[in-house]
PDB file of C-alpha atoms in Angstrom:
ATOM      1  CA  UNK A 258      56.822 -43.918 -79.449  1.00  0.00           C
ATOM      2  CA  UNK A 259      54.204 -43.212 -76.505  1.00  0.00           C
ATOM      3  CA  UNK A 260      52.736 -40.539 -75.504  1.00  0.00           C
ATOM      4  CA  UNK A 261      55.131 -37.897 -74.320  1.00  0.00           C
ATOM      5  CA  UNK A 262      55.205 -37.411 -70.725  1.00  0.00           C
ATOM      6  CA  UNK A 263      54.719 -33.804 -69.070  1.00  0.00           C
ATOM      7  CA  UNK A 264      57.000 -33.371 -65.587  1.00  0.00           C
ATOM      8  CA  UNK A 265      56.090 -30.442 -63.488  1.00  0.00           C
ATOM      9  CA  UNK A 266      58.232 -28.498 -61.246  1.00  0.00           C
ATOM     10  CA  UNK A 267      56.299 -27.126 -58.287  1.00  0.00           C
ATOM     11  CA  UNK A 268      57.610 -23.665 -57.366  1.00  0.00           C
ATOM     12  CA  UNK A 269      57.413 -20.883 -59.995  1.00  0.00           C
ATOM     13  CA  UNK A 270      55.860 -23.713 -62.554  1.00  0.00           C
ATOM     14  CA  UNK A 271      52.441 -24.724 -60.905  1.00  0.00           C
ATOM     15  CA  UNK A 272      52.613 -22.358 -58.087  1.00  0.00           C
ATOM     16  CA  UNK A 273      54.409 -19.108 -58.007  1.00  0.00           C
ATOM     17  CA  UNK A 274      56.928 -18.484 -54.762  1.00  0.00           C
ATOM     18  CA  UNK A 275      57.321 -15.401 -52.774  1.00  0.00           C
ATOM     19  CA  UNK A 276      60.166 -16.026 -50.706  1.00  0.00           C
ATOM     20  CA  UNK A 277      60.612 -12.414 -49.639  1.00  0.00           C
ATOM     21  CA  UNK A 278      57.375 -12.831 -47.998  1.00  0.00           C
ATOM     22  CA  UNK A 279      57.833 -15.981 -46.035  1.00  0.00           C
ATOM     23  CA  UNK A 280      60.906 -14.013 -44.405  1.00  0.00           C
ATOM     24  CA  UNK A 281      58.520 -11.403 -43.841  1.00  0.00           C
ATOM     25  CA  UNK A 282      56.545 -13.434 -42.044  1.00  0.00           C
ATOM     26  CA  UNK A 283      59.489 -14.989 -40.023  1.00  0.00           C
ATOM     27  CA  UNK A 284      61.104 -11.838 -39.224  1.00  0.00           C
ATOM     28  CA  UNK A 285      57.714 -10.748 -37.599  1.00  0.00           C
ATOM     29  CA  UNK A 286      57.597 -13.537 -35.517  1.00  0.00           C
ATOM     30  CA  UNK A 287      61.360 -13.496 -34.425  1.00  0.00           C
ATOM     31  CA  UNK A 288      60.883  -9.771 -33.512  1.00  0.00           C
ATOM     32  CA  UNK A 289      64.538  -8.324 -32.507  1.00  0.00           C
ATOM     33  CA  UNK A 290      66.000 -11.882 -32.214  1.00  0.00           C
ATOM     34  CA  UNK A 291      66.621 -11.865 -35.935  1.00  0.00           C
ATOM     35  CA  UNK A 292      69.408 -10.296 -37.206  1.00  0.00           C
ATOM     36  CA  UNK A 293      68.269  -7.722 -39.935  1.00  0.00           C
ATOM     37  CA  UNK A 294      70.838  -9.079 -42.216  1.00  0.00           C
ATOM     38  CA  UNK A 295      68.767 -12.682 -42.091  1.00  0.00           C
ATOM     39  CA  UNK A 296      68.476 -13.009 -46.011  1.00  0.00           C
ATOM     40  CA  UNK A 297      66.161 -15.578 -47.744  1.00  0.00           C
ATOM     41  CA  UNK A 298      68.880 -18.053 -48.327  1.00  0.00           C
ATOM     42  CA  UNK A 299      70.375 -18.838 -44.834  1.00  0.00           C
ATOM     43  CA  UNK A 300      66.482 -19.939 -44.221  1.00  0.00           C
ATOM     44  CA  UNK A 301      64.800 -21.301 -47.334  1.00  0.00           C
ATOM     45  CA  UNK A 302      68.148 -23.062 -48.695  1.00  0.00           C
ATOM     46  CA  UNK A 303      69.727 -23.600 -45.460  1.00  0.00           C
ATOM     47  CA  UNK A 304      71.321 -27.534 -44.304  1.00  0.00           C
ATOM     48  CA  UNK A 305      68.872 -28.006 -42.460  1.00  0.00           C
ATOM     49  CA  UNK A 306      66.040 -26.906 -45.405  1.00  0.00           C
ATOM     50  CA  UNK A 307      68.244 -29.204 -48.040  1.00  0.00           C
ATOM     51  CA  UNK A 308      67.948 -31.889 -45.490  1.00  0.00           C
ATOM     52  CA  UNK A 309      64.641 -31.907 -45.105  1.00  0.00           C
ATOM     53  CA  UNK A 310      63.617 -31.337 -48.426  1.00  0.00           C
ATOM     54  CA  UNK A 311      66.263 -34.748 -48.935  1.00  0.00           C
ATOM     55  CA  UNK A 312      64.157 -36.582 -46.713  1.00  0.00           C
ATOM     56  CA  UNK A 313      67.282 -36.845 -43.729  1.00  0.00           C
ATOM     57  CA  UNK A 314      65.820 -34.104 -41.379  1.00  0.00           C
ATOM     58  CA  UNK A 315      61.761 -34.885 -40.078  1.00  0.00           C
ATOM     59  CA  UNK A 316      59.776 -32.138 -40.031  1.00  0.00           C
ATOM     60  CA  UNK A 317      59.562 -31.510 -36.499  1.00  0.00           C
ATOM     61  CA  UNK A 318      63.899 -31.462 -36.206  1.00  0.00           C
ATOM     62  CA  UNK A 319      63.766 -29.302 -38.980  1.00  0.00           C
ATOM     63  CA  UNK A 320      60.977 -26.275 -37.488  1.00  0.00           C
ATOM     64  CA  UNK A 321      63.087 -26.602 -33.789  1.00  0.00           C
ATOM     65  CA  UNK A 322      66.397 -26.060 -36.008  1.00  0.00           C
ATOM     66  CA  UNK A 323      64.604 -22.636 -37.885  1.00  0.00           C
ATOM     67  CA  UNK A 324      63.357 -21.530 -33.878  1.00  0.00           C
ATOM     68  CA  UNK A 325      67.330 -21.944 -33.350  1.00  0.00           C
ATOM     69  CA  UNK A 326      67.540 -19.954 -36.331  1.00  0.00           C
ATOM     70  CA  UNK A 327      65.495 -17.497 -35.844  1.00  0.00           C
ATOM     71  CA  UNK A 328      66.790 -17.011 -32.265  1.00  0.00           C
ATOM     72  CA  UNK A 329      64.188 -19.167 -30.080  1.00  0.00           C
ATOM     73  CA  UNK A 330      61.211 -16.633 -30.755  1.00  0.00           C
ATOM     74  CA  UNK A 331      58.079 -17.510 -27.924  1.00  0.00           C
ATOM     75  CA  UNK A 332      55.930 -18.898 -30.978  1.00  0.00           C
ATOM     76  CA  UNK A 333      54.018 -22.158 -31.080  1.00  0.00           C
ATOM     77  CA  UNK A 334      55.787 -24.556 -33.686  1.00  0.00           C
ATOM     78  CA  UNK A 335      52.485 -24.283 -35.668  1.00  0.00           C
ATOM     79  CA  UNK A 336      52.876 -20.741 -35.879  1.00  0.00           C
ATOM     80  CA  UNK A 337      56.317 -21.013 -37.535  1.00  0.00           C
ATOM     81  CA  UNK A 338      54.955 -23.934 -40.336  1.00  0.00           C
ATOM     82  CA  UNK A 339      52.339 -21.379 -40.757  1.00  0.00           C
ATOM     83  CA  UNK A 340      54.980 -18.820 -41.940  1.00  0.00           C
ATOM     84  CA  UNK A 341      57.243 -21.220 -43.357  1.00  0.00           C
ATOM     85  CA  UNK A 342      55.110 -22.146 -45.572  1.00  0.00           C
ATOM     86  CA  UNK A 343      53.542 -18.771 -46.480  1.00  0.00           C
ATOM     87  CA  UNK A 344      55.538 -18.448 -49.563  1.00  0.00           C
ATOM     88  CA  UNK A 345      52.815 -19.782 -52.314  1.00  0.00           C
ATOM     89  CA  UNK A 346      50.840 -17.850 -54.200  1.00  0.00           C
ATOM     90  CA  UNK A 347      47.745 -19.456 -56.726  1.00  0.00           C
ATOM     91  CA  UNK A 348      48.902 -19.444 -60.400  1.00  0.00           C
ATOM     92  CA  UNK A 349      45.265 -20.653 -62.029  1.00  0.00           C
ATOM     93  CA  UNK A 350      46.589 -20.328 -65.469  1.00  0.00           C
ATOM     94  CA  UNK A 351      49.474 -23.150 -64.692  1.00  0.00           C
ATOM     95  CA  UNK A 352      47.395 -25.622 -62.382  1.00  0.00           C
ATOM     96  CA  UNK A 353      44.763 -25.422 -65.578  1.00  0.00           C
ATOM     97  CA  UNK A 354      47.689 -26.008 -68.443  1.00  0.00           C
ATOM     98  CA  UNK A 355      48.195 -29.013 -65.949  1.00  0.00           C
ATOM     99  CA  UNK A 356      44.557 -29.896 -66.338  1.00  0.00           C
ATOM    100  CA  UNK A 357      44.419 -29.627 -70.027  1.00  0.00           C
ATOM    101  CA  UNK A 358      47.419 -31.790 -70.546  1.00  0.00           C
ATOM    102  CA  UNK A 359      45.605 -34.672 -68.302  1.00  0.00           C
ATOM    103  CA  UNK A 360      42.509 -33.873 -70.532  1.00  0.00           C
ATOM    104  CA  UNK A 361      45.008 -34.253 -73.643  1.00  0.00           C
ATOM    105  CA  UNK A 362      45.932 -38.255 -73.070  1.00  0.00           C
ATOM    106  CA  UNK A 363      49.236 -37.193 -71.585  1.00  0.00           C
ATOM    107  CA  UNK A 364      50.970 -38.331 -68.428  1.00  0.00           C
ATOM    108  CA  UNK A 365      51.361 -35.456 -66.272  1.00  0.00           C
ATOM    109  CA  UNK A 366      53.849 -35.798 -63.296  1.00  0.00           C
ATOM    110  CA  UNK A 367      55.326 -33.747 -60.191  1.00  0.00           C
ATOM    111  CA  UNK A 368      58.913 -33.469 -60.162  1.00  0.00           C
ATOM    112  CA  UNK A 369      59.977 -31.346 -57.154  1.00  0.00           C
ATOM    113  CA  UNK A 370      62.091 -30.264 -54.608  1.00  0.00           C
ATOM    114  CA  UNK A 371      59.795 -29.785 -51.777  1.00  0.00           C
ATOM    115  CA  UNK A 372      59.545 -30.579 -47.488  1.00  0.00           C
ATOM    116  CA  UNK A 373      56.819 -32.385 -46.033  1.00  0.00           C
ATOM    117  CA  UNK A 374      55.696 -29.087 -44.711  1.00  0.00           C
ATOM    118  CA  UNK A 375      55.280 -27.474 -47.967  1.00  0.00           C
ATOM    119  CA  UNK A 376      53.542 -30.406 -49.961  1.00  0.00           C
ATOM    120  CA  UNK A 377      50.882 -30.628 -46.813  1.00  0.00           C
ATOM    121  CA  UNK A 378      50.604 -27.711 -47.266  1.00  0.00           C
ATOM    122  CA  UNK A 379      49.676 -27.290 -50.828  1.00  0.00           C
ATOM    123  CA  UNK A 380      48.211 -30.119 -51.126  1.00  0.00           C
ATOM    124  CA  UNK A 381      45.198 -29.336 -49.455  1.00  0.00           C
ATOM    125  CA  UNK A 382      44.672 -25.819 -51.548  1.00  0.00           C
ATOM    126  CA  UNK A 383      45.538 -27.594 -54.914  1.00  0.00           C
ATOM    127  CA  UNK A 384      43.369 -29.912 -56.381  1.00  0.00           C
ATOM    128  CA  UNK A 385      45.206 -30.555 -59.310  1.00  0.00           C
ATOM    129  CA  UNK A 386      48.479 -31.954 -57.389  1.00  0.00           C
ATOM    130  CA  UNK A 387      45.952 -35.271 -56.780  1.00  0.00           C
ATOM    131  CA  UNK A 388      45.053 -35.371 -60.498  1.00  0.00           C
ATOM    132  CA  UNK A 389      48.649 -35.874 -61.799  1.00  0.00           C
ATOM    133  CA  UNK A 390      49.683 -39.327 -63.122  1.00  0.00           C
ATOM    134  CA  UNK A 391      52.332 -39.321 -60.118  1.00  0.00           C
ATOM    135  CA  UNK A 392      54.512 -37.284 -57.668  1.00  0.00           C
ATOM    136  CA  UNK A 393      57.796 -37.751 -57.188  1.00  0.00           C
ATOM    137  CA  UNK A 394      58.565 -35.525 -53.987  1.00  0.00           C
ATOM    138  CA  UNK A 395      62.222 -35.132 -53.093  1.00  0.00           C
ATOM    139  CA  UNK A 396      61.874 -35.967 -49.298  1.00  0.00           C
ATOM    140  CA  UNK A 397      60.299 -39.211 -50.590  1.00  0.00           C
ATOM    141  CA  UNK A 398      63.488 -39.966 -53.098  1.00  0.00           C
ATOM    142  CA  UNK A 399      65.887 -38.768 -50.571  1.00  0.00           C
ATOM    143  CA  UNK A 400      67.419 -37.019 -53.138  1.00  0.00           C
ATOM    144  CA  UNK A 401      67.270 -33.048 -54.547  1.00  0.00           C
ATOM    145  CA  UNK A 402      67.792 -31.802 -58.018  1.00  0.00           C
ATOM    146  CA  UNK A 403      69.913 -31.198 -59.687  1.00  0.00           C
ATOM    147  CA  UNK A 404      71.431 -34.503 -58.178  1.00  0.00           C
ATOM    148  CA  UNK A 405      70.569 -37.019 -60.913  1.00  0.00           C
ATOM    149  CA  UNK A 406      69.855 -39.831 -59.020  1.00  0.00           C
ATOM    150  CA  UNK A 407      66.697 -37.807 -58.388  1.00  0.00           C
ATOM    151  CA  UNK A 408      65.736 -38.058 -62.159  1.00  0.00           C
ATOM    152  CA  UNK A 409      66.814 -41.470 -62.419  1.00  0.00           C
ATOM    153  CA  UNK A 410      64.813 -43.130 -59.764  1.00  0.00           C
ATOM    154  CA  UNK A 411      61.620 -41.113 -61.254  1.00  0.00           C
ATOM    155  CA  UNK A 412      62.318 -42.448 -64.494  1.00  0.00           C
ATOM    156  CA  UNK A 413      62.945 -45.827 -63.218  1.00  0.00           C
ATOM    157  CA  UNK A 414      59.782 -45.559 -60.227  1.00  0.00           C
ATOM    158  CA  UNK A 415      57.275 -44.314 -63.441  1.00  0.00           C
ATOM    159  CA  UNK A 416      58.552 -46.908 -66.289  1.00  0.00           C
ATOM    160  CA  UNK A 417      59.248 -43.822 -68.641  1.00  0.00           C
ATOM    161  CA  UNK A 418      62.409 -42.597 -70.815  1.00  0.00           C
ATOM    162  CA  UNK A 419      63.745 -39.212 -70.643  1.00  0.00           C
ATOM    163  CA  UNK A 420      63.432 -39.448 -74.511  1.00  0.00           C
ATOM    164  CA  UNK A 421      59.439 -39.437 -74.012  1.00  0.00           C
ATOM    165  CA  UNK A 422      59.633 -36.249 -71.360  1.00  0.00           C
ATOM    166  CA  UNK A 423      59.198 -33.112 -71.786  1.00  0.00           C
ATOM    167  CA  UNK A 424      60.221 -31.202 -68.594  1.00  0.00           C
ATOM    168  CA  UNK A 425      59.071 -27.952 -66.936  1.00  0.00           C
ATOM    169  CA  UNK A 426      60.956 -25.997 -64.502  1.00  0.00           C
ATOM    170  CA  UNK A 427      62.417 -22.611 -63.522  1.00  0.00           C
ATOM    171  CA  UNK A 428      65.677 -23.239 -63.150  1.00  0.00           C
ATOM    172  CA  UNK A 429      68.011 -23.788 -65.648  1.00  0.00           C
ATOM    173  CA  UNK A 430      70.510 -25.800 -63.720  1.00  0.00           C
ATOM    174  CA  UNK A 431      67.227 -28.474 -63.034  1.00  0.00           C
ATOM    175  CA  UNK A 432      67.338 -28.922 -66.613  1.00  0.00           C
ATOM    176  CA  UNK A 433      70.277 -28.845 -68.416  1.00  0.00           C
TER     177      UNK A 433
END
């Protein structure tokens, strides 16, 4: 048997996610266009989100659709991937466990659910995310978990078995 492999999840496993802040941040910038009833699902798991976290929806569609959303606010778009993706915070303690199981011989992978938006995002504040063995983005499978032709084209793109995995995420529907 090889070396077991470690898969990451991104949010709430390497980073932590504040959602509630994001729409914070959104809110302020809709002013009274947004209805007060917005909640953090109609934005951060909306269509358009899934789709552009599946890879079907570019980036630029996808911040024009959230303006739509958010009732046409007079922002710049760069304004509103600024608050999009204002919904990380550092967790040190996970992005070093992801160190120390690079140090230990192990394969160390991403595994996640993420936009282009986000992942530019965080990949220039975390270091680590360049370390790992491999990423395997969902915009770049065209394909979101829990679906499992996500895991089975990361199996298949990285050469490994799920029997050699050991897999990290924060929601139990991901895993089971």
């Amino acid at each position: 048997m090889r070396t077991p492999s470690v898969l990451f999840d991104l949010g709430n496993v390497l980073v932590r996610l504040d959602l509630e802040r994001g729409l914070g941040r959104l809110r302020h910038l809709a002013g009274e266009r947004v209805p007060a009833t917005l909640e953090q699902a109609q934005l951060f798991f909306s269509e358009a989100s899934l789709a552009c976290n599946r890879g079907d929806l570019p980036p630029e569609a996808f911040i024009a659709t959230l303006a739509r959303q958010l009732g046409d606010p007079a922002v710049l778009p760069s304004q509103l991937v600024e608050a999009w993706c204002d919904i990380f915070e550092p967790w040190p303690q996970m992005e070093a466990l992801a160190g120390e199981v690079l140090a230990a011989g192990h394969h160390a992978y991403l595994a996640s659910n993420t936009d282009p938006l986000h992942f530019a995002h965080l990949s220039a504040q975390m270091p680590v995310l360049g370390r790992l063995t491999g990423l395997h983005l969902s915009y770049e499978a065209r394909a979101i978990k829990p679906d499992p032709s996500f895991f089975l084209s990361l199996l298949a793109r990285f050469g490994l078995a799920a029997s050699e995995c050991v897999y990290l995420d924060d929601r139990a529907e991901h895993v089971e």
